[in-house]
Amino acid sequence: MRVGVFDSGLGGLTVLSALLEVSSGVEFFYLGDTARVPYGIRSAETVVNYALECAAFLHRFDIDLLVVACNTASAKATKALRERFPQTEVYEVITPAVEEVLKLNPSRVGVIGTPATVVSNVYKNLLLEGNPNLKVLQRATPLLVPLVEEGITEGTVAETVLRHYLEGWRGEIDTLLLGCTHYPLLEETIKKLYPEWGVVNSAKPLAVKLSKQLTLGGENKIRLFFSDRSAFLEEMVQRIPLKGKLEGTEIFSWEEIVI
Ligand code: DGL
């Protein structure tokens, strides 16, 4: 089985990592569109175009299943991806995270994500569909993505930025939904600052959902592709534990992924 996973950058490796935890005998092809990150500040049309280009690139490897690891792309481009690639099973990260939050039976949920994800109201609408009595607060937290991409996930700077966004929710929410692939890398710091909150990210619930399909026996194989190599790329890739056989990290120019 061949699985393609894409994200706007490195954050989607948290989703790949969770998928690897439940998989065996799967070939993974990961594309991080590091040349064009962030997606979260772009128009819906641009996000759809980028997502279609990423998916077209991954289809070069005859993938059977596509995971849209990026929340912004999940929010904006899932429908377009399913229409363009009807032969491929397309999974997004939003629904599993919402289901996981609802299982916790919260009363007040805070959702953080990129500006595009928050403006789409996709999390809020799905949460309220599941439980109309929920109080849902939302906040765009755009500084968190560059923070993570720079490798700053703990310490004074990370804590200051997190407090800037989240301090107003102390006592206001009981559950925090991390609506962005990059945020799980800040999860430990968030839990340290706000130990009273339940914290949910999309990666694990999606992996659980796919676990039956991805347990085939044998070694996993992983190939990573990035559309640009920043100074921190390899350091960041190393930080995310990827269980399986890492076959290599390849780089291609962004023109190559444009169809
Ligand atoms: N991967 C994006 C997401 O999950 C965050 C980074 C970006 O803005 O591209 O929404």
Short mmCIF file of C-alpha atoms and ligand atoms in Angstrom, two decimals:
data_model
loop_
_atom_site.label_atom_id
_atom_site.label_comp_id
_atom_site.label_asym_id
_atom_site.label_seq_id
_atom_site.Cartn_x
_atom_site.Cartn_y
_atom_site.Cartn_z
CA MET A 1 0.00 0.00 0.00
CA ARG A 2 1.30 3.43 -0.95
CA VAL A 3 0.25 6.43 1.07
CA GLY A 4 0.89 10.05 0.16
CA VAL A 5 0.93 12.67 2.90
CA PHE A 6 1.32 16.37 2.33
CA ASP A 7 1.53 19.51 4.37
CA SER A 8 2.55 23.08 3.73
CA GLY A 9 5.80 22.39 5.56
CA LEU A 10 7.32 20.40 8.37
CA GLY A 11 4.35 20.30 10.73
CA GLY A 12 2.72 17.46 8.83
CA LEU A 13 5.54 15.21 9.99
CA THR A 14 3.62 15.05 13.27
CA VAL A 15 0.79 13.40 11.32
CA LEU A 16 3.21 11.09 9.51
CA SER A 17 4.75 10.17 12.84
CA ALA A 18 1.33 9.23 14.28
CA LEU A 19 0.53 7.21 11.14
CA LEU A 20 3.81 5.32 11.47
CA GLU A 21 2.88 4.35 15.02
CA VAL A 22 -0.10 2.35 13.71
CA SER A 23 1.27 1.18 10.34
CA SER A 24 3.26 -1.77 9.11
CA GLY A 25 4.28 -2.67 5.57
CA VAL A 26 3.24 0.71 4.16
CA GLU A 27 5.24 2.90 1.78
CA PHE A 28 4.87 6.55 2.76
CA PHE A 29 5.63 9.50 0.50
CA TYR A 30 5.64 12.79 2.38
CA LEU A 31 5.68 16.16 0.68
CA GLY A 32 6.36 19.31 2.70
CA ASP A 33 5.77 22.37 0.55
CA THR A 34 8.39 24.36 2.41
CA ALA A 35 8.90 26.74 -0.50
CA ARG A 36 5.34 28.03 -0.21
CA VAL A 37 4.61 27.72 3.50
CA PRO A 38 2.55 29.25 5.09
CA TYR A 39 -0.75 28.30 3.46
CA GLY A 40 -2.74 29.69 6.36
CA ILE A 41 -2.55 33.31 5.26
CA ARG A 42 -3.48 32.67 1.62
CA SER A 43 -6.76 32.85 -0.26
CA ALA A 44 -8.94 29.76 -0.63
CA GLU A 45 -8.20 29.65 -4.37
CA THR A 46 -4.45 29.63 -3.82
CA VAL A 47 -4.66 26.94 -1.13
CA VAL A 48 -6.77 24.77 -3.46
CA ASN A 49 -4.24 25.21 -6.29
CA TYR A 50 -1.28 24.39 -4.05
CA ALA A 51 -3.07 21.35 -2.62
CA LEU A 52 -3.91 20.03 -6.11
CA GLU A 53 -0.29 20.47 -7.15
CA CYS A 54 1.00 18.65 -4.06
CA ALA A 55 -1.47 15.81 -4.63
CA ALA A 56 -0.50 15.58 -8.32
CA PHE A 57 3.15 15.29 -7.31
CA LEU A 58 2.39 12.48 -4.86
CA HIS A 59 0.35 10.65 -7.49
CA ARG A 60 3.58 10.16 -9.45
CA PHE A 61 4.23 7.39 -6.94
CA ASP A 62 0.94 5.58 -7.61
CA ILE A 63 -0.44 6.26 -4.17
CA ASP A 64 -3.62 4.47 -3.09
CA LEU A 65 -4.48 6.80 -0.26
CA LEU A 66 -3.86 10.51 0.30
CA VAL A 67 -3.65 12.16 3.71
CA VAL A 68 -4.11 15.92 3.75
CA ALA A 69 -2.04 16.56 6.86
CA CYS A 70 -2.42 20.33 6.60
CA ASN A 71 -5.47 21.73 8.41
CA THR A 72 -5.69 24.71 6.10
CA ALA A 73 -5.67 22.49 3.02
CA SER A 74 -8.12 20.10 4.73
CA ALA A 75 -10.47 23.02 5.37
CA LYS A 76 -10.22 24.54 1.90
CA ALA A 77 -9.25 21.83 -0.56
CA THR A 78 -10.66 18.42 0.47
CA LYS A 79 -13.63 18.68 -1.87
CA ALA A 80 -11.47 19.76 -4.83
CA LEU A 81 -8.99 16.95 -4.12
CA ARG A 82 -11.74 14.31 -4.05
CA GLU A 83 -13.12 15.63 -7.33
CA ARG A 84 -9.71 15.74 -9.06
CA PHE A 85 -8.52 12.35 -7.78
CA PRO A 86 -11.68 10.21 -7.56
CA GLN A 87 -9.68 6.95 -7.61
CA THR A 88 -7.80 7.89 -4.43
CA GLU A 89 -9.12 7.73 -0.89
CA VAL A 90 -8.62 11.22 0.52
CA TYR A 91 -8.48 11.72 4.30
CA GLU A 92 -8.44 15.08 6.02
CA VAL A 93 -7.44 15.91 9.59
CA ILE A 94 -10.41 17.96 10.74
CA THR A 95 -13.18 15.41 11.25
CA PRO A 96 -11.12 12.99 13.40
CA ALA A 97 -10.02 15.85 15.69
CA VAL A 98 -13.60 17.06 16.13
CA GLU A 99 -14.77 13.52 16.93
CA GLU A 100 -12.00 13.18 19.51
CA VAL A 101 -12.94 16.46 21.19
CA LEU A 102 -16.61 15.48 21.35
CA LYS A 103 -15.65 12.17 22.99
CA LEU A 104 -14.18 14.16 25.89
CA ASN A 105 -17.60 15.67 26.51
CA PRO A 106 -16.31 19.22 26.96
CA SER A 107 -18.44 22.27 27.65
CA ARG A 108 -16.11 25.04 26.49
CA VAL A 109 -13.67 24.43 23.65
CA GLY A 110 -11.00 26.75 22.33
CA VAL A 111 -9.86 26.20 18.74
CA ILE A 112 -6.58 27.60 17.49
CA GLY A 113 -5.44 27.47 13.89
CA THR A 114 -4.17 29.53 11.00
CA PRO A 115 -6.18 32.60 9.91
CA ALA A 116 -7.56 30.65 6.91
CA THR A 117 -8.70 27.72 9.05
CA VAL A 118 -10.31 29.97 11.67
CA VAL A 119 -12.06 32.14 9.09
CA SER A 120 -13.48 29.01 7.44
CA ASN A 121 -15.28 28.16 10.73
CA VAL A 122 -14.93 24.52 9.78
CA TYR A 123 -14.00 23.35 13.29
CA LYS A 124 -16.60 25.53 14.96
CA ASN A 125 -19.39 24.37 12.67
CA LEU A 126 -18.53 20.67 13.04
CA LEU A 127 -18.22 20.96 16.83
CA LEU A 128 -21.59 22.69 17.08
CA GLU A 129 -23.14 20.12 14.75
CA GLY A 130 -21.96 17.46 17.19
CA ASN A 131 -23.09 19.38 20.26
CA PRO A 132 -25.16 22.58 19.79
CA ASN A 133 -24.75 23.44 23.49
CA LEU A 134 -20.98 23.76 23.29
CA LYS A 135 -19.33 27.11 23.77
CA VAL A 136 -16.68 27.37 21.04
CA LEU A 137 -14.03 30.08 21.04
CA GLN A 138 -11.68 30.47 18.12
CA ARG A 139 -8.43 32.28 17.64
CA ALA A 140 -5.99 32.56 14.75
CA THR A 141 -2.47 32.09 16.07
CA PRO A 142 -0.27 32.85 13.04
CA LEU A 143 2.99 33.35 14.95
CA LEU A 144 3.02 29.71 16.05
CA VAL A 145 3.85 28.31 12.62
CA PRO A 146 7.07 30.29 12.03
CA LEU A 147 7.99 29.58 15.65
CA VAL A 148 7.78 25.84 15.06
CA GLU A 149 9.43 26.04 11.66
CA GLU A 150 12.32 27.84 13.39
CA GLY A 151 12.57 25.06 15.94
CA ILE A 152 11.42 27.19 18.89
CA THR A 153 9.01 24.86 20.68
CA GLU A 154 9.93 25.46 24.32
CA GLY A 155 11.54 28.09 26.52
CA THR A 156 10.86 31.76 27.13
CA VAL A 157 10.06 32.81 23.57
CA ALA A 158 7.62 29.94 22.93
CA GLU A 159 5.94 30.46 26.31
CA THR A 160 5.59 34.22 25.77
CA VAL A 161 3.97 33.77 22.35
CA LEU A 162 1.65 31.05 23.67
CA ARG A 163 0.61 33.24 26.61
CA HIS A 164 -0.02 36.13 24.23
CA TYR A 165 -2.60 34.03 22.42
CA LEU A 166 -3.99 31.79 25.15
CA GLU A 167 -3.83 33.61 28.48
CA GLY A 168 -7.27 35.14 27.93
CA TRP A 169 -8.75 31.63 27.82
CA ARG A 170 -7.47 30.63 31.25
CA GLY A 171 -10.61 29.70 33.19
CA GLU A 172 -12.72 30.18 30.04
CA ILE A 173 -12.20 26.83 28.30
CA ASP A 174 -11.74 23.23 29.40
CA THR A 175 -10.46 21.79 26.12
CA LEU A 176 -8.06 23.15 23.53
CA LEU A 177 -8.17 21.86 19.95
CA LEU A 178 -4.88 22.27 18.09
CA GLY A 179 -6.20 22.98 14.60
CA CYS A 180 -2.87 23.08 12.84
CA THR A 181 -0.30 20.41 12.06
CA HIS A 182 2.53 22.42 13.53
CA TYR A 183 1.01 22.88 16.96
CA PRO A 184 1.54 19.35 18.37
CA LEU A 185 5.23 20.28 18.57
CA LEU A 186 4.17 22.93 21.11
CA GLU A 187 1.85 20.55 22.99
CA GLU A 188 4.23 19.88 25.88
CA THR A 189 4.77 23.60 26.45
CA ILE A 190 1.01 24.26 26.24
CA LYS A 191 0.33 21.50 28.78
CA LYS A 192 2.98 22.96 31.08
CA LEU A 193 1.35 26.40 30.92
CA TYR A 194 -2.26 25.16 31.07
CA PRO A 195 -2.27 21.76 32.82
CA GLU A 196 -6.00 22.05 33.50
CA TRP A 197 -6.96 21.83 29.81
CA GLY A 198 -7.56 18.73 27.77
CA VAL A 199 -5.47 19.16 24.62
CA VAL A 200 -6.43 17.44 21.36
CA ASN A 201 -4.51 17.36 18.11
CA SER A 202 -5.57 15.81 14.80
CA ALA A 203 -2.67 13.44 14.31
CA LYS A 204 -3.55 10.64 16.73
CA PRO A 205 -7.31 10.46 16.03
CA LEU A 206 -6.62 10.25 12.29
CA ALA A 207 -4.04 7.51 12.82
CA VAL A 208 -6.50 5.53 14.93
CA LYS A 209 -9.11 5.90 12.20
CA LEU A 210 -6.70 4.54 9.56
CA SER A 211 -4.99 1.91 11.71
CA LYS A 212 -6.89 -1.11 10.38
CA GLN A 213 -6.18 -0.16 6.78
CA LEU A 214 -2.51 0.49 7.44
CA THR A 215 -1.57 -2.64 9.38
CA LEU A 216 -0.19 -4.89 6.65
CA GLY A 217 2.82 -6.48 8.33
CA GLY A 218 6.50 -5.82 7.64
CA GLU A 219 8.59 -2.69 7.59
CA ASN A 220 7.32 0.73 6.67
CA LYS A 221 9.27 2.70 4.12
CA ILE A 222 9.38 6.47 4.11
CA ARG A 223 10.47 8.96 1.50
CA LEU A 224 10.45 12.63 2.32
CA PHE A 225 10.29 15.41 -0.22
CA PHE A 226 10.53 19.14 0.38
CA SER A 227 10.13 21.96 -2.07
CA ASP A 228 12.80 24.00 -0.30
CA ARG A 229 15.56 23.32 2.19
CA SER A 230 15.83 25.89 4.96
CA ALA A 231 18.77 26.00 7.33
CA PHE A 232 16.67 24.25 9.98
CA LEU A 233 15.05 21.61 7.79
CA GLU A 234 17.21 18.62 8.65
CA GLU A 235 17.45 19.56 12.30
CA MET A 236 13.65 19.76 12.51
CA VAL A 237 13.15 16.51 10.59
CA GLN A 238 15.47 14.81 13.06
CA ARG A 239 13.42 16.09 16.00
CA ILE A 240 10.29 14.29 14.91
CA PRO A 241 10.63 10.58 15.60
CA LEU A 242 9.80 8.74 12.41
CA LYS A 243 9.51 5.04 13.10
CA GLY A 244 10.39 3.04 10.02
CA LYS A 245 12.91 2.91 7.27
CA LEU A 246 13.78 6.42 6.19
CA GLU A 247 14.85 5.96 2.60
CA GLY A 248 15.92 9.49 2.06
CA THR A 249 15.09 13.13 1.90
CA GLU A 250 14.77 14.55 -1.56
CA ILE A 251 14.51 18.09 -2.74
CA PHE A 252 12.99 19.38 -5.91
CA SER A 253 12.40 22.83 -7.25
CA TRP A 254 8.90 24.15 -6.86
CA GLU A 255 8.51 24.39 -10.65
CA GLU A 256 8.69 20.61 -10.72
CA ILE A 257 5.52 20.20 -8.70
CA VAL A 258 3.51 22.65 -10.77
CA ILE A 259 1.42 20.79 -13.29
N1 DGL B 1 0.09 23.21 7.90
C1 DGL B 1 -0.73 24.36 8.15
C2 DGL B 1 -2.01 23.93 8.86
O1 DGL B 1 -2.08 22.85 9.42
C3 DGL B 1 -0.04 25.38 9.01
C4 DGL B 1 1.03 26.10 8.32
C5 DGL B 1 0.58 26.98 7.22
O2 DGL B 1 -0.02 28.04 7.45
O3 DGL B 1 0.84 26.60 6.11
O4 DGL B 1 -2.96 24.67 8.85
#
